Each structure stands twice: as structure tokens, then as C-alpha cells.
Amino acid sequence: MLAEDYMDLALRLAKSVDGQTSPNPPVGAVVVKDGRIIGMGAHLKAGTAHAEVHALEMAGDEAMGSDLYVTLEPCSHFGKTPPCADLVVEKGIKKVWIATTDPNPLVAGKGIEKMRKAGIEVEVGIGGQEAKNLYNVFFHYIQTKTPYVTIKTAITADGKTATFTGSSKWITSEQARLDVHKLRHQNDAILVGINTILKDNPLLTTRLPQGGKNPIRIVLDTHLRIPEDVHVVADSSVKTIIVCGKNASNEKEALLQNRNNLTIMRQNTETIHIPTLLEELGQLGMMTLFVEGGAEVNASFLKEQAFQKLIVYTAPKLVGGKTSPGPFGGEGMELMESALPLQFTNVEMIGPDIKITAILKKG
Ligand SMILES: Nc1c(/N=C/[C@H](O)[C@H](O)[C@H](O)COP(=O)(O)O)[nH]c(=O)[nH]c1=O
Ligand SMILES: Nc1c(N[C@@H]2O[C@H](COP(=O)(O)O)[C@@H](O)[C@H]2O)[nH]c(=O)[nH]c1=O
Ligand SMILES: [Zn+2]
């Protein structure tokens, strides 16, 4: 086995816990001695042991003089857990291979410095590109303190999200809809507008055959029009936040507020200012946000360029209709030259549908 192979295993361990370690990054670690794997581990939940701790615990005394492969620079600060860099030194690791450094100001480079000072050889970079892709969410969050936003939409081949009568079930296949639930599992919060609630009465829960984490449900409802009998209000098993403007009815707020697991987030502006909301959600420790529309909500995120990733599921169906809705409402760009530049990063078939992943181009 080559160093790349051991780092590949550490990366697979890290990817396997992606979505469940928020607001921490998903990290994987592997301990190798004389060509044998003697320990491996992943960070399973924020506030619990880091990947290196699990892997070194499994290695026991054999860790002395071994190699450690870890997908992120070992931490060197006392957060909710003691610093991994100190543990690495204490265990007498010979060489540490790191896929990428950690931009968290608490860590950045300090972990590496501590280990090198203790005479440990440290090599940074193998698996680096793959690690950076895995950590683009965490790096965004740690640097902006706002959630990494993914907008998801499902459209027909002629770009419609419903027929002109508003009928929309279903555009995409079972397989594509299952894929959406994996994305829900991987996100800390899911956000829709009041129109989607009134039109679809969605559950917004994660329904996967093997179960999955339910994201916090967030509804943008400026005037608190939400009925009390819709799923997201009536079903109190999932934490739900309703965001409203400063002039929304206080009576309605009082009515909703005393339901358990339901919070009203009143803004101090008449309408909901997305960048401000994102800062508030970041403060609440939400590292990822999944925006499932509808068209007006998507339009407000587009206008503010307040998203990082776009996922479009395109179904092999045509509905036509000059008034059939598309995925982004609002006024839209006047000129094609003002189009928001994206970069396609992945195209794949999911059953009969095409799943296009794009990121917002920086700058
Ligand atoms: N209509 C379609 C979608 N429609 C998505 C809607 O915006 C709404 O969020 C869902 O219907 C939510 O349902 P629930 O949470 O499972 O109860 N999304 C899709 O991916 N494909 C489609 O065909
Ligand atoms: N999850 C993870 C790391 N996460 C780093 O540590 C920070 C969280 O520290 P704490 O609050 O103590 O859990 C997090 O923001 C990130 O910079 N580091 C590692 O060495 N290994 C791990 O497995
Ligand atoms: Zn650590």
C-alpha cells in the first residue's frame, strides 16, 4: 500500500460522517505501522472525541513509532476536547501525513508547528484536493460564520417546476427524490417559503430507508400567514423556525410561539433580509442550509448571491405553458450579460433524471 492508499481510507472515513459532525468538520484518521493498519477512526459528533483520538486509542501502545494519516490538520487548541497535536506527540508518532491544513484561526498551522517542534515529521498535501472539496463547507463556515447554502430545484426538461395549473407531483423520479433526502440528511437546516408550505404542505423531514438526520425546518413567512394545521407546525417532532418581518401580527406569534419545538424569529426589518438571516443562523451553529424553494425564495437568494451551491434535477418530461412557473421567480436579470456565473462541477444520471451540481463562481 502507498501513502495515498492510507490517506484514501482516511478520506473515505471522513466522507462517511459528512453531515453529522456540524459545526465541526468530518475528519478521518488511520494509524499504520510496518505496513499494517493498527488503528482507524472518524469524528462522529461535535463535542465528542476527534478522529485521531479514536484511531490512536485503537492502536494502543503500538502507536509508538507509527505513521498517522489524517484528513485535516490535528487541532492544537482546547475546544470541547483536548488538542490532538499533543496526543500525537505523547503517543510518539514517527510521521504524520495531513491532507489539508485547518483554516480555523484556533488551529491554522499551530498543530503542525507543535508536532514538528517535537521532532515528528509532518507532510502536508496528499489527498489535499479531495479533502478541500470535502471541507469547502466547513472552510466557508469557519471563515464567514454563515451556513454553506445549497439551493435545490427540480424541473422538467423545459425548465418548469409545475404546470400552468400548479400541478407538480411528481416531476422527478423516486430515485431522484431519495437523493434529495440524502441531501436533507447532510444539511443542518432546510428552508422553504410560505408559498411552498401553502401549495405543497411539505413535511421537510428526511425519509430514508435506513433513517437519517432531520434538518431544522425554516420557513420564511414575512407576515406569519402560516396556518396552524400544516405539517411543519402541527408535527412538533422536528425543530421548526418561522422567520417573520418586524410588523407581523403579535397575536399570531403568541399563538404559534407556545408550541414546543417551534420558534418565531422576528426580524427587525419589514421584509426578511437574507444576509442578516444567514448570520443569525450561523450564530446558532448551522453550518449548512438546504434551500428547497420556492421560486420567490430562490429569487431572493439569487439576488443577494447568498448561496454557494446549486443542484438542479431535470426530468425527461415536457409540460409547456407560457405561464408555467420556473425555479427562480422575482424580477430576474435584465440582460444576459448580467447572468450570475456558475461553474458546473458534476453531472450524473439518477434513474431517468439528470442531476447537475454547480457552484457559484467567486469574484
Ligand atoms: N415536485 C417535486 C419536488 N417538490 C418539492 C417541493 O418544493 C416540496 O419541498 C416537496 O414536495 C416536499 O415534500 P416532503 O417534504 O417530502 O413532504 N421536489 C423534487 O425533487 N421533485 C419533484 O418532483
Ligand atoms: N473534528 C476534528 C477537528 N476539528 C477542529 O477542531 C474544532 C472543534 O474542536 P472541539 O470543539 O474541541 O471539537 C473544529 O472547529 C476544527 O477546527 N480537528 C481534529 O484534529 N480532528 C477532528 O476530528
Ligand atoms: Zn483534534
Tab-separated table of C-alpha atoms and ligand atoms in Angstrom:
chain	number	residue	atom	x	y	z
A	1	MET	CA	0.000	0.000	0.000
A	2	LEU	CA	1.153	3.539	-0.698
A	3	ALA	CA	0.691	6.610	1.481
A	4	GLU	CA	-2.027	7.678	-0.980
A	5	ASP	CA	-3.951	4.488	-0.243
A	6	TYR	CA	-3.907	5.069	3.517
A	7	MET	CA	-4.993	8.695	3.026
A	8	ASP	CA	-7.723	7.475	0.696
A	9	LEU	CA	-9.026	5.279	3.529
A	10	ALA	CA	-8.913	8.236	5.927
A	11	LEU	CA	-10.842	10.320	3.357
A	12	ARG	CA	-13.474	7.624	2.983
A	13	LEU	CA	-13.870	7.533	6.752
A	14	ALA	CA	-14.258	11.317	6.777
A	15	LYS	CA	-16.815	11.275	3.949
A	16	SER	CA	-18.832	8.604	5.763
A	17	VAL	CA	-19.585	11.046	8.634
A	18	ASP	CA	-20.144	14.099	6.416
A	19	GLY	CA	-23.264	15.917	7.652
A	20	GLN	CA	-23.298	14.564	11.183
A	21	THR	CA	-20.373	16.467	12.737
A	22	SER	CA	-21.698	20.044	12.377
A	23	PRO	CA	-20.474	22.602	13.247
A	24	ASN	CA	-17.243	20.555	13.204
A	25	PRO	CA	-15.647	19.179	10.017
A	26	PRO	CA	-15.912	15.455	9.185
A	27	VAL	CA	-12.400	14.045	9.829
A	28	GLY	CA	-10.917	10.585	9.253
A	29	ALA	CA	-7.655	9.156	10.652
A	30	VAL	CA	-5.642	5.945	10.049
A	31	VAL	CA	-2.622	4.641	12.001
A	32	VAL	CA	-0.136	2.404	10.124
A	33	LYS	CA	2.962	0.562	11.384
A	34	ASP	CA	5.255	-1.610	9.231
A	35	GLY	CA	2.592	-1.714	6.501
A	36	ARG	CA	-0.214	-2.838	8.801
A	37	ILE	CA	-3.237	-0.717	9.730
A	38	ILE	CA	-3.324	-0.705	13.545
A	39	GLY	CA	-5.960	1.941	14.136
A	40	MET	CA	-8.608	3.991	12.340
A	41	GLY	CA	-11.376	6.362	13.293
A	42	ALA	CA	-13.672	9.250	12.372
A	43	HIS	CA	-15.036	12.227	14.297
A	44	LEU	CA	-18.633	11.173	14.895
A	45	LYS	CA	-20.314	14.162	16.564
A	46	ALA	CA	-19.345	17.677	17.605
A	47	GLY	CA	-18.237	17.756	21.217
A	48	THR	CA	-17.100	14.108	21.148
A	49	ALA	CA	-13.647	12.588	20.543
A	50	HIS	CA	-11.809	13.657	17.395
A	51	ALA	CA	-10.844	11.170	14.669
A	52	GLU	CA	-7.218	10.998	15.829
A	53	VAL	CA	-8.302	10.096	19.375
A	54	HIS	CA	-10.370	7.145	18.147
A	55	ALA	CA	-7.621	5.899	15.821
A	56	LEU	CA	-4.813	6.252	18.393
A	57	GLU	CA	-6.914	4.606	21.075
A	58	MET	CA	-7.415	1.615	18.771
A	59	ALA	CA	-3.658	1.498	18.068
A	60	GLY	CA	-2.811	1.425	21.783
A	61	ASP	CA	0.908	1.078	22.643
A	62	GLU	CA	1.696	0.002	19.066
A	63	ALA	CA	1.197	3.676	18.071
A	64	MET	CA	4.800	4.369	19.187
A	65	GLY	CA	6.903	4.876	16.036
A	66	SER	CA	3.895	4.534	13.670
A	67	ASP	CA	2.587	6.742	10.842
A	68	LEU	CA	-0.661	8.717	11.232
A	69	TYR	CA	-2.750	9.700	8.170
A	70	VAL	CA	-5.349	12.390	8.927
A	71	THR	CA	-7.578	14.332	6.550
A	72	LEU	CA	-7.341	17.634	8.479
A	73	GLU	CA	-4.503	19.210	10.446
A	74	PRO	CA	-4.682	17.882	14.034
A	75	CYS	CA	-6.139	20.526	16.306
A	76	SER	CA	-3.954	22.251	18.848
A	77	HIS	CA	-6.497	24.119	20.978
A	78	PHE	CA	-8.603	23.165	23.969
A	79	GLY	CA	-12.108	23.217	22.430
A	80	LYS	CA	-14.639	20.717	23.676
A	81	THR	CA	-11.863	18.099	23.502
A	82	PRO	CA	-8.118	18.195	24.352
A	83	PRO	CA	-5.715	19.023	21.481
A	84	CYS	CA	-4.947	16.147	19.117
A	85	ALA	CA	-1.477	17.511	18.301
A	86	ASP	CA	-0.440	16.997	21.948
A	87	LEU	CA	-1.797	13.443	21.890
A	88	VAL	CA	0.168	12.709	18.687
A	89	VAL	CA	3.368	13.887	20.400
A	90	GLU	CA	2.572	11.959	23.582
A	91	LYS	CA	1.982	8.715	21.642
A	92	GLY	CA	5.398	9.008	19.944
A	93	ILE	CA	4.081	9.015	16.354
A	94	LYS	CA	7.003	8.954	13.886
A	95	LYS	CA	5.407	10.678	10.857
A	96	VAL	CA	2.092	12.493	10.325
A	97	TRP	CA	0.550	12.798	6.834
A	98	ILE	CA	-2.047	15.577	6.581
A	99	ALA	CA	-4.328	16.076	3.565
A	100	THR	CA	-5.026	19.767	4.287
A	101	THR	CA	-4.369	22.396	6.939
A	102	ASP	CA	-7.228	23.792	9.047
A	103	PRO	CA	-8.067	27.491	8.478
A	104	ASN	CA	-9.813	27.656	11.847
A	105	PRO	CA	-7.881	30.561	13.418
A	106	LEU	CA	-7.627	28.456	16.590
A	107	VAL	CA	-5.711	25.759	14.701
A	108	ALA	CA	-4.211	27.079	11.459
A	109	GLY	CA	-0.644	25.776	11.341
A	110	LYS	CA	-0.273	25.572	15.140
A	111	GLY	CA	-0.871	21.820	15.185
A	112	ILE	CA	1.811	21.239	12.565
A	113	GLU	CA	4.259	23.537	14.362
A	114	LYS	CA	3.747	21.746	17.683
A	115	MET	CA	4.391	18.318	16.155
A	116	ARG	CA	7.435	19.419	14.141
A	117	LYS	CA	8.894	21.039	17.285
A	118	ALA	CA	8.582	17.661	18.977
A	119	GLY	CA	10.652	16.098	16.183
A	120	ILE	CA	7.745	14.499	14.313
A	121	GLU	CA	7.998	14.507	10.516
A	122	VAL	CA	4.881	16.170	9.029
A	123	GLU	CA	3.965	16.019	5.332
A	124	VAL	CA	1.016	18.066	4.044
A	125	GLY	CA	-0.781	17.580	0.761
A	126	ILE	CA	-1.570	14.016	-0.249
A	127	GLY	CA	-5.312	13.743	-0.824
A	128	GLY	CA	-5.354	17.524	-0.488
A	129	GLN	CA	-7.691	18.257	-3.404
A	130	GLU	CA	-10.251	15.683	-2.275
A	131	ALA	CA	-10.001	16.963	1.317
A	132	LYS	CA	-10.508	20.577	0.191
A	133	ASN	CA	-13.660	19.523	-1.693
A	134	LEU	CA	-14.902	17.747	1.420
A	135	TYR	CA	-14.075	20.764	3.597
A	136	ASN	CA	-15.386	23.530	1.354
A	137	VAL	CA	-18.464	23.621	3.590
A	138	PHE	CA	-16.514	23.770	6.865
A	139	PHE	CA	-13.964	26.247	5.466
A	140	HIS	CA	-16.820	28.512	4.295
A	141	TYR	CA	-18.478	28.333	7.705
A	142	ILE	CA	-15.328	28.877	9.758
A	143	GLN	CA	-14.352	31.890	7.630
A	144	THR	CA	-17.763	33.560	7.205
A	145	LYS	CA	-19.628	32.228	10.268
A	146	THR	CA	-22.633	31.783	7.953
A	147	PRO	CA	-24.055	28.485	6.681
A	148	TYR	CA	-22.903	26.979	3.379
A	149	VAL	CA	-26.082	27.342	1.277
A	150	THR	CA	-27.220	24.794	-1.300
A	151	ILE	CA	-30.245	25.637	-3.438
A	152	LYS	CA	-32.015	22.593	-4.877
A	153	THR	CA	-34.653	22.651	-7.565
A	154	ALA	CA	-36.452	20.063	-9.666
A	155	ILE	CA	-37.549	20.958	-13.189
A	156	THR	CA	-38.966	19.407	-16.348
A	157	ALA	CA	-36.813	19.328	-19.491
A	158	ASP	CA	-38.422	22.641	-20.476
A	159	GLY	CA	-37.466	24.201	-17.145
A	160	LYS	CA	-40.811	24.178	-15.364
A	161	THR	CA	-41.439	23.460	-11.685
A	162	ALA	CA	-45.169	22.940	-12.234
A	163	THR	CA	-47.791	23.058	-14.982
A	164	PHE	CA	-49.713	26.294	-15.527
A	165	THR	CA	-52.385	24.930	-13.155
A	166	GLY	CA	-49.746	24.478	-10.421
A	167	SER	CA	-49.674	20.677	-10.613
A	168	SER	CA	-46.190	19.417	-9.711
A	169	LYS	CA	-46.356	15.898	-8.403
A	170	TRP	CA	-44.142	14.390	-9.394
A	171	ILE	CA	-41.598	15.903	-11.733
A	172	THR	CA	-38.625	13.739	-10.772
A	173	SER	CA	-38.396	10.019	-10.097
A	174	GLU	CA	-38.436	8.119	-6.803
A	175	GLN	CA	-34.637	7.685	-7.095
A	176	ALA	CA	-34.087	11.444	-7.521
A	177	ARG	CA	-36.395	12.245	-4.636
A	178	LEU	CA	-34.493	9.705	-2.472
A	179	ASP	CA	-31.266	11.504	-3.442
A	180	VAL	CA	-32.845	14.728	-2.178
A	181	HIS	CA	-33.454	13.086	1.189
A	182	LYS	CA	-29.736	12.234	1.434
A	183	LEU	CA	-29.049	15.933	0.916
A	184	ARG	CA	-31.560	16.764	3.652
A	185	HIS	CA	-29.738	14.326	5.978
A	186	GLN	CA	-26.447	16.092	5.227
A	187	ASN	CA	-27.789	19.574	5.968
A	188	ASP	CA	-28.264	21.192	9.374
A	189	ALA	CA	-31.321	23.134	8.189
A	190	ILE	CA	-33.822	23.136	5.333
A	191	LEU	CA	-35.556	26.340	4.221
A	192	VAL	CA	-38.692	26.968	2.185
A	193	GLY	CA	-41.009	29.937	1.648
A	194	ILE	CA	-44.585	30.227	2.861
A	195	ASN	CA	-45.892	29.684	-0.694
A	196	THR	CA	-44.351	26.192	-0.777
A	197	ILE	CA	-45.985	25.476	2.570
A	198	LEU	CA	-49.375	26.666	1.309
A	199	LYS	CA	-49.018	24.844	-2.048
A	200	ASP	CA	-47.327	21.561	-1.040
A	201	ASN	CA	-47.827	21.324	2.722
A	202	PRO	CA	-44.438	19.542	2.843
A	203	LEU	CA	-43.099	17.536	5.800
A	204	LEU	CA	-39.492	18.609	5.050
A	205	THR	CA	-38.292	15.603	7.011
A	206	THR	CA	-35.564	13.131	5.996
A	207	ARG	CA	-37.212	9.875	4.969
A	208	LEU	CA	-34.506	7.387	4.051
A	209	PRO	CA	-34.920	3.593	4.281
A	210	GLN	CA	-32.120	3.438	6.913
A	211	GLY	CA	-33.280	6.622	8.653
A	212	GLY	CA	-31.429	9.937	8.578
A	213	LYS	CA	-30.982	13.175	10.480
A	214	ASN	CA	-33.892	15.624	10.201
A	215	PRO	CA	-32.665	19.131	9.400
A	216	ILE	CA	-34.103	22.051	11.343
A	217	ARG	CA	-37.070	23.344	9.312
A	218	ILE	CA	-37.020	27.050	8.489
A	219	VAL	CA	-39.998	28.806	6.893
A	220	LEU	CA	-39.725	32.345	5.508
A	221	ASP	CA	-43.140	33.809	6.339
A	222	THR	CA	-42.892	37.613	6.471
A	223	HIS	CA	-46.491	38.205	7.543
A	224	LEU	CA	-46.960	34.995	9.603
A	225	ARG	CA	-49.618	33.685	7.227
A	226	ILE	CA	-48.807	30.079	8.105
A	227	PRO	CA	-51.888	28.036	9.094
A	228	GLU	CA	-51.659	26.073	12.340
A	229	ASP	CA	-52.734	22.779	10.776
A	230	VAL	CA	-49.881	22.449	8.244
A	231	HIS	CA	-47.344	19.636	8.828
A	232	VAL	CA	-44.400	21.853	9.751
A	233	VAL	CA	-46.455	23.444	12.558
A	234	ALA	CA	-48.593	20.501	13.656
A	235	ASP	CA	-45.701	17.985	13.645
A	236	SER	CA	-43.595	19.055	16.641
A	237	SER	CA	-41.128	16.161	16.333
A	238	VAL	CA	-38.724	18.338	14.316
A	239	LYS	CA	-37.333	21.721	15.400
A	240	THR	CA	-39.007	24.388	13.277
A	241	ILE	CA	-38.216	28.097	12.969
A	242	ILE	CA	-40.636	30.539	11.363
A	243	VAL	CA	-38.951	33.763	10.238
A	244	CYS	CA	-41.185	36.812	10.028
A	245	GLY	CA	-40.891	40.553	9.445
A	246	LYS	CA	-40.997	43.135	12.214
A	247	ASN	CA	-44.649	44.062	11.511
A	248	ALA	CA	-46.049	40.532	11.614
A	249	SER	CA	-49.032	40.060	13.934
A	250	ASN	CA	-48.074	39.638	17.589
A	251	GLU	CA	-51.256	37.672	18.268
A	252	LYS	CA	-50.311	35.116	15.607
A	253	GLU	CA	-46.797	34.951	17.065
A	254	ALA	CA	-48.188	34.307	20.561
A	255	LEU	CA	-50.451	31.597	19.127
A	256	LEU	CA	-47.532	29.837	17.442
A	257	GLN	CA	-44.795	30.583	19.992
A	258	ASN	CA	-46.111	28.365	22.753
A	259	ARG	CA	-45.989	25.213	20.633
A	260	ASN	CA	-42.978	23.104	21.590
A	261	ASN	CA	-40.104	22.816	19.127
A	262	LEU	CA	-41.445	25.880	17.275
A	263	THR	CA	-39.581	29.207	17.379
A	264	ILE	CA	-40.560	32.503	15.789
A	265	MET	CA	-37.559	34.514	14.596
A	266	ARG	CA	-38.840	38.070	14.180
A	267	GLN	CA	-36.542	40.246	12.085
A	268	ASN	CA	-36.106	43.932	12.871
A	269	THR	CA	-36.798	44.776	9.228
A	270	GLU	CA	-40.186	44.738	7.474
A	271	THR	CA	-39.074	42.142	4.960
A	272	ILE	CA	-36.603	39.316	5.577
A	273	HIS	CA	-33.030	40.327	4.719
A	274	ILE	CA	-31.303	37.072	3.670
A	275	PRO	CA	-27.691	38.019	4.555
A	276	THR	CA	-28.836	39.036	8.058
A	277	LEU	CA	-30.803	35.802	8.472
A	278	LEU	CA	-27.741	33.782	7.395
A	279	GLU	CA	-25.630	35.498	10.062
A	280	GLU	CA	-28.250	34.641	12.684
A	281	LEU	CA	-28.358	31.007	11.529
A	282	GLY	CA	-24.543	30.882	11.607
A	283	GLN	CA	-24.633	32.165	15.194
A	284	LEU	CA	-26.994	29.290	16.011
A	285	GLY	CA	-24.250	26.893	14.806
A	286	MET	CA	-25.874	25.973	11.481
A	287	MET	CA	-23.010	25.080	9.138
A	288	THR	CA	-25.172	24.053	6.162
A	289	LEU	CA	-28.508	25.253	4.830
A	290	PHE	CA	-30.598	23.476	2.165
A	291	VAL	CA	-32.966	25.795	0.287
A	292	GLU	CA	-35.807	23.884	-1.384
A	293	GLY	CA	-37.553	26.876	-2.874
A	294	GLY	CA	-39.954	28.010	-3.979
A	295	ALA	CA	-39.340	30.407	-6.778
A	296	GLU	CA	-39.609	33.622	-4.746
A	297	VAL	CA	-37.272	32.368	-2.018
A	298	ASN	CA	-34.796	31.138	-4.631
A	299	ALA	CA	-35.023	34.539	-6.318
A	300	SER	CA	-34.114	36.334	-3.081
A	301	PHE	CA	-31.057	34.096	-2.569
A	302	LEU	CA	-30.102	34.697	-6.205
A	303	LYS	CA	-30.479	38.458	-5.890
A	304	GLU	CA	-28.264	38.533	-2.782
A	305	GLN	CA	-25.865	35.947	-4.315
A	306	ALA	CA	-26.309	34.309	-0.926
A	307	PHE	CA	-25.720	30.688	-1.947
A	308	GLN	CA	-22.652	28.572	-2.680
A	309	LYS	CA	-24.043	25.511	-4.471
A	310	LEU	CA	-26.961	24.851	-6.840
A	311	ILE	CA	-28.360	21.380	-7.534
A	312	VAL	CA	-30.828	21.015	-10.404
A	313	TYR	CA	-32.688	17.762	-11.048
A	314	THR	CA	-34.011	17.724	-14.626
A	315	ALA	CA	-36.751	15.233	-15.520
A	316	PRO	CA	-37.316	13.850	-19.024
A	317	LYS	CA	-40.762	15.476	-19.230
A	318	LEU	CA	-42.278	18.431	-21.082
A	319	VAL	CA	-45.244	20.458	-19.886
A	320	GLY	CA	-45.017	23.727	-21.809
A	321	GLY	CA	-47.222	26.680	-20.867
A	322	LYS	CA	-46.267	30.323	-21.159
A	323	THR	CA	-47.323	30.905	-17.556
A	324	SER	CA	-45.928	27.659	-16.070
A	325	PRO	CA	-43.518	28.627	-13.261
A	326	GLY	CA	-39.729	28.211	-13.335
A	327	PRO	CA	-37.340	27.670	-10.409
A	328	PHE	CA	-36.308	31.306	-9.924
A	329	GLY	CA	-39.004	33.964	-9.677
A	330	GLY	CA	-38.594	37.626	-8.752
A	331	GLU	CA	-37.794	40.219	-11.368
A	332	GLY	CA	-34.708	38.456	-12.700
A	333	MET	CA	-31.741	39.855	-14.627
A	334	GLU	CA	-32.429	42.418	-17.316
A	335	LEU	CA	-29.578	41.365	-19.588
A	336	MET	CA	-27.955	38.027	-20.325
A	337	GLU	CA	-24.578	39.600	-19.684
A	338	SER	CA	-25.709	40.122	-16.046
A	339	ALA	CA	-26.346	36.377	-15.610
A	340	LEU	CA	-24.839	35.022	-12.393
A	341	PRO	CA	-21.760	32.937	-13.350
A	342	LEU	CA	-21.811	29.338	-12.185
A	343	GLN	CA	-19.338	26.516	-12.615
A	344	PHE	CA	-20.718	23.027	-13.293
A	345	THR	CA	-18.887	20.616	-11.012
A	346	ASN	CA	-20.822	17.403	-11.576
A	347	VAL	CA	-23.416	15.906	-13.919
A	348	GLU	CA	-24.879	12.473	-13.242
A	349	MET	CA	-27.939	10.371	-14.084
A	350	ILE	CA	-30.169	9.470	-11.148
A	351	GLY	CA	-32.635	6.979	-12.532
A	352	PRO	CA	-34.217	8.690	-15.559
A	353	ASP	CA	-33.297	12.187	-14.294
A	354	ILE	CA	-30.161	14.301	-14.705
A	355	LYS	CA	-28.614	15.812	-11.541
A	356	ILE	CA	-26.487	18.881	-12.246
A	357	THR	CA	-24.320	20.287	-9.454
A	358	ALA	CA	-22.905	23.800	-9.817
A	359	ILE	CA	-21.076	26.233	-7.563
A	360	LEU	CA	-21.326	29.992	-7.590
A	361	LYS	CA	-18.152	31.335	-9.186
A	362	LYS	CA	-16.240	33.577	-6.818
A	363	GLY	CA	-15.428	37.183	-7.590
B	1	LIG	N1	-42.378	18.206	-7.007
B	1	LIG	C1	-41.091	17.850	-6.770
B	1	LIG	C2	-40.385	18.461	-5.714
B	1	LIG	N2	-41.041	19.395	-4.952
B	1	LIG	C3	-40.519	19.905	-3.848
B	1	LIG	C4	-41.426	20.810	-3.052
B	1	LIG	O1	-40.761	22.043	-3.037
B	1	LIG	C5	-41.624	20.307	-1.618
B	1	LIG	O2	-40.478	20.720	-0.858
B	1	LIG	C6	-41.663	18.832	-1.535
B	1	LIG	O3	-42.816	18.412	-2.151
B	1	LIG	C7	-41.579	18.464	-0.059
B	1	LIG	O4	-42.230	17.280	0.176
B	1	LIG	P1	-41.952	16.462	1.535
B	1	LIG	O5	-41.000	17.258	2.378
B	1	LIG	O6	-41.328	15.180	1.092
B	1	LIG	O7	-43.284	16.338	2.178
B	1	LIG	N3	-39.084	18.137	-5.496
B	1	LIG	C8	-38.461	17.184	-6.238
B	1	LIG	O8	-37.290	16.893	-6.017
B	1	LIG	N4	-39.124	16.575	-7.280
B	1	LIG	C9	-40.412	16.860	-7.556
B	1	LIG	O9	-40.983	16.271	-8.472
B	2	LIG	N1	-13.239	17.374	14.006
B	2	LIG	C1	-11.877	17.406	14.172
B	2	LIG	C2	-11.183	18.631	14.255
B	2	LIG	N2	-11.875	19.807	14.185
B	2	LIG	C3	-11.254	21.082	14.512
B	2	LIG	O1	-11.430	21.349	15.907
B	2	LIG	C4	-12.518	22.266	16.098
B	2	LIG	C5	-13.529	21.706	17.075
B	2	LIG	O2	-12.876	21.435	18.285
B	2	LIG	P1	-13.771	20.833	19.501
B	2	LIG	O3	-14.728	21.929	19.853
B	2	LIG	O4	-12.752	20.522	20.555
B	2	LIG	O5	-14.452	19.596	18.952
B	2	LIG	C6	-13.147	22.446	14.708
B	2	LIG	O6	-13.632	23.762	14.550
B	2	LIG	C7	-11.984	22.177	13.760
B	2	LIG	O7	-11.169	23.320	13.601
B	2	LIG	N3	-9.831	18.640	14.400
B	2	LIG	C8	-9.150	17.457	14.562
B	2	LIG	O8	-7.960	17.487	14.802
B	2	LIG	N4	-9.793	16.251	14.443
B	2	LIG	C9	-11.140	16.183	14.262
B	2	LIG	O9	-11.669	15.064	14.204
B	3	ZN	ZN	-8.483	17.325	17.338
